[in-house]
CSV table of C-alpha atoms in Angstrom, one decimal:
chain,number,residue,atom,x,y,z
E,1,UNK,CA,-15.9,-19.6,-15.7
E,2,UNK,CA,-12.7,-19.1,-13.8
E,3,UNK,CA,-12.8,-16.4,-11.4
E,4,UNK,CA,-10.1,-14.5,-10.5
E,5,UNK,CA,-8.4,-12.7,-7.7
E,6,UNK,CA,-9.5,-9.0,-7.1
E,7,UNK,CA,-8.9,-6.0,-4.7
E,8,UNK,CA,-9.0,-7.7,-2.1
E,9,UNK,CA,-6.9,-10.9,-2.8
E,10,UNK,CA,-4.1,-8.2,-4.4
E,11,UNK,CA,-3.9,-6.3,-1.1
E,12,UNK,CA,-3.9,-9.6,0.5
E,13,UNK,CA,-0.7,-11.1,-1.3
E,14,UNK,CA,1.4,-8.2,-1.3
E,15,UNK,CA,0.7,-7.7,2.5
E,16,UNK,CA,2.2,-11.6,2.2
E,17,UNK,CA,5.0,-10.4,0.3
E,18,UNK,CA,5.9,-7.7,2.7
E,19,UNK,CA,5.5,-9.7,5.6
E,20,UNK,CA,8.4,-11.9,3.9
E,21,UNK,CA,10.1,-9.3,2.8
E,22,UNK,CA,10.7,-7.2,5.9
E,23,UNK,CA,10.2,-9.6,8.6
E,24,UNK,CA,10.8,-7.0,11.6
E,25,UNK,CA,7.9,-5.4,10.4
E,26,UNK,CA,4.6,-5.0,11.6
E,27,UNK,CA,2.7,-5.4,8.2
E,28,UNK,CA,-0.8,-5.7,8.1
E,29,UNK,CA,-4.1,-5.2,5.5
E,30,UNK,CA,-6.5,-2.5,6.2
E,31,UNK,CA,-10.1,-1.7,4.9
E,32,UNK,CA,-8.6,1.9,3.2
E,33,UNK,CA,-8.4,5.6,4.2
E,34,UNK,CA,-10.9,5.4,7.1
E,35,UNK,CA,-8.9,3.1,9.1
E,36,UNK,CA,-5.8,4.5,8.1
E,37,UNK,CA,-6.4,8.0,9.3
E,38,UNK,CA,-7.7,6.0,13.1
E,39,UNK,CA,-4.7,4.1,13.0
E,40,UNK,CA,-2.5,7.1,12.6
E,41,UNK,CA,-4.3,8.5,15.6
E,42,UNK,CA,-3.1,5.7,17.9
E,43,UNK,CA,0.0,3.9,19.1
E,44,UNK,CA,1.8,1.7,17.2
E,45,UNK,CA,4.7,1.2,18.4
E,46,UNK,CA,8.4,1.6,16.5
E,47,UNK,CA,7.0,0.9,13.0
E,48,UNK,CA,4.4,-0.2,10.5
E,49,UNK,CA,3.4,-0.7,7.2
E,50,UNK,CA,-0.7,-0.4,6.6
E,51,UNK,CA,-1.6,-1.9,3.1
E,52,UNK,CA,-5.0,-1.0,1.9
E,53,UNK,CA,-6.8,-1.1,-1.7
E,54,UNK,CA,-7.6,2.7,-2.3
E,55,UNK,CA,-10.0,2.9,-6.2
E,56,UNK,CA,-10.9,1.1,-9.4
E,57,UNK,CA,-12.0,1.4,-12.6
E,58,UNK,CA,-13.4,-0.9,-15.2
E,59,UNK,CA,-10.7,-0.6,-18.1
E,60,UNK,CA,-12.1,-3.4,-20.0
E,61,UNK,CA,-13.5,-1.8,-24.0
E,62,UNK,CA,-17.0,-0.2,-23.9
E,63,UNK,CA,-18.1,-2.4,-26.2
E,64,UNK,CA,-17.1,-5.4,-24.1
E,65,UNK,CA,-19.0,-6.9,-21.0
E,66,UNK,CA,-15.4,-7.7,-19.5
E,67,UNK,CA,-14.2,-6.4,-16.1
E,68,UNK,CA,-10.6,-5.8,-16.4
E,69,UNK,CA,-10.2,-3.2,-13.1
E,70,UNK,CA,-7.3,-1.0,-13.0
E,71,UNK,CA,-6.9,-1.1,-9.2
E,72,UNK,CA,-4.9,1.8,-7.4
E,73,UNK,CA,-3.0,0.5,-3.9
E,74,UNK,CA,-1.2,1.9,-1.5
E,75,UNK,CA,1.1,1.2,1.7
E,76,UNK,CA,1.3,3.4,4.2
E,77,UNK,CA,4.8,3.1,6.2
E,78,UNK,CA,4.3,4.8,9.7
E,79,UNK,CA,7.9,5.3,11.6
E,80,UNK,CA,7.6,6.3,15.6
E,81,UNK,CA,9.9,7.4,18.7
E,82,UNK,CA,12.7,9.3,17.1
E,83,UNK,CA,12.7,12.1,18.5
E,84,UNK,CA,14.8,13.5,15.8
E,85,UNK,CA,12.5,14.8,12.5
E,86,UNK,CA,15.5,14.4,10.4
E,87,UNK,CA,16.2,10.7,11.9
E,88,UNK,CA,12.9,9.5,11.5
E,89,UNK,CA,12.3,10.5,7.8
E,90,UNK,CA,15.7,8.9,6.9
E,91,UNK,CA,14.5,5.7,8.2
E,92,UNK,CA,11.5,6.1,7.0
E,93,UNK,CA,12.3,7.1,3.7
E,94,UNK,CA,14.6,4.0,3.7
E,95,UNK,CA,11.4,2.1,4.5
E,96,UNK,CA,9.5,3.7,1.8
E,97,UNK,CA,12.2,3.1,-0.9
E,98,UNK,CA,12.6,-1.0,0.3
E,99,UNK,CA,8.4,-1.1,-0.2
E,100,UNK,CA,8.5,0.3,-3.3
E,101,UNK,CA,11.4,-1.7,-4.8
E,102,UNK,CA,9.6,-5.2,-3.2
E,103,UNK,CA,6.0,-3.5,-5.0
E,104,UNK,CA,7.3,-2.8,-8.2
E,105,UNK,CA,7.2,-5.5,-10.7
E,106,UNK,CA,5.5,-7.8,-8.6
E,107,UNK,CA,2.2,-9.7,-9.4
E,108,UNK,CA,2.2,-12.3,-6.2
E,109,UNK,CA,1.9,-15.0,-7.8
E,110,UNK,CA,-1.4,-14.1,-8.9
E,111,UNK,CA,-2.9,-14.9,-12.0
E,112,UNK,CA,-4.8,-12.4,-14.0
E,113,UNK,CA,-3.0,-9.7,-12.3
E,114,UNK,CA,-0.3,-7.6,-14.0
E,115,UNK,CA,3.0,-6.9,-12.4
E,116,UNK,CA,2.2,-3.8,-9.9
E,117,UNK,CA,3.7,-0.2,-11.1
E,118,UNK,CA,5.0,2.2,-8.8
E,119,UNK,CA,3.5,5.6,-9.0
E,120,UNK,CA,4.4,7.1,-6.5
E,121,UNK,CA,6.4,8.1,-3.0
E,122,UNK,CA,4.8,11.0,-0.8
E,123,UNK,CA,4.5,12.1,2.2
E,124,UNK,CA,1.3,12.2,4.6
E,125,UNK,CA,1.7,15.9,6.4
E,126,UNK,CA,-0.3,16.2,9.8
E,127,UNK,CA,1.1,18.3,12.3
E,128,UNK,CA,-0.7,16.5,15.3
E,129,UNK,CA,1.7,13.5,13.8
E,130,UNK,CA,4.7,15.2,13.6
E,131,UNK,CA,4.0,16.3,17.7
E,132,UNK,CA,3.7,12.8,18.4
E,133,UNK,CA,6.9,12.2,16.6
E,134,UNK,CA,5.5,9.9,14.0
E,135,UNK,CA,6.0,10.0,10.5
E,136,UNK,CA,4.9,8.6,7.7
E,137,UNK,CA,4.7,8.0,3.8
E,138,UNK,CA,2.7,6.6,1.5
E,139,UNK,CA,3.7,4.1,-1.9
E,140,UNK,CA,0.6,4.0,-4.4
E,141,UNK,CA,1.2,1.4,-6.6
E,142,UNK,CA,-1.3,0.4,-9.8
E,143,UNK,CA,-2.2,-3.2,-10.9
E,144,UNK,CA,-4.9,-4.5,-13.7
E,145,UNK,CA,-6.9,-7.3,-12.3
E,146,UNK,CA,-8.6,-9.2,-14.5
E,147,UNK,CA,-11.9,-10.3,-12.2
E,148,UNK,CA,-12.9,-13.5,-14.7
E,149,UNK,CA,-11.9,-15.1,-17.8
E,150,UNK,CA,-14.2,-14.9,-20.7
């Protein structure tokens, strides 16, 4: 049986293909929700982009003992020390939009993994954030990941 790469392993190599993509940016994996919502409560400097595995469900047939997930991902771009609201989502939404694009279409290099979909661009609101003069967005993306051959 050949087994194949799963949440994990996705989150893994696009946080790879980020890291390639934008260079100057602090890119990094994280466990999910949890430790983005500490994260967002600390320092971090100009920039970051927080990748994290966030759901999935078996898509494989009823019928079928198969394991095809459908896993939901997301990054979460952080943007810090302008102190102009207006400045810091235009960067930031450039950030957003240069994730995406690099998501989209991708399956990174992995096999049994379908290209990754886009589904979305949105906002994270939090006023304590916004005080701080931090803002951020998130990209949820979706990918099938096929966990073995059978």
């Amino acid at each position: 049986m050949l087994v194949m790469p799963g949440l994990t392993q996705t989150r893994d190599a696009a946080v790879a293909l980020l890291k390639a993509a934008l260079p100057d940016m602090r890119v990094e994996g994280i466990a999910g929700a949890t430790d983005a919502a500490s994260i967002l409560r600390e320092p971090i400097g100009a920039g970051a982009i927080f990748v994290m595995a966030l759901s999935s469900v078996n898509v494989a047939s009823e019928d079928s003992l198969d394991f095809d997930l459908q896993g939901s991902l997301a990054a979460l771009i952080v943007v810090h020390g302008r102190k102009n609201k207006t400045a810091r989502e235009s960067d930031g939404l450039a950030l957003a939009e240069k994730v995406a694009l690099a998501l989209h279409g991708n399956s990174f290099g992995l096999t049994g993994v379908s290209p990754a979909r886009c589904t979305g661009l949105a906002p994270v609101e939090d006023d304590d954030m916004d005080a701080r003069g931090v803002w951020a967005w998130g990209v949820t993306w979706e990918q099938r990941i096929t966990m073995e051959a059978v």
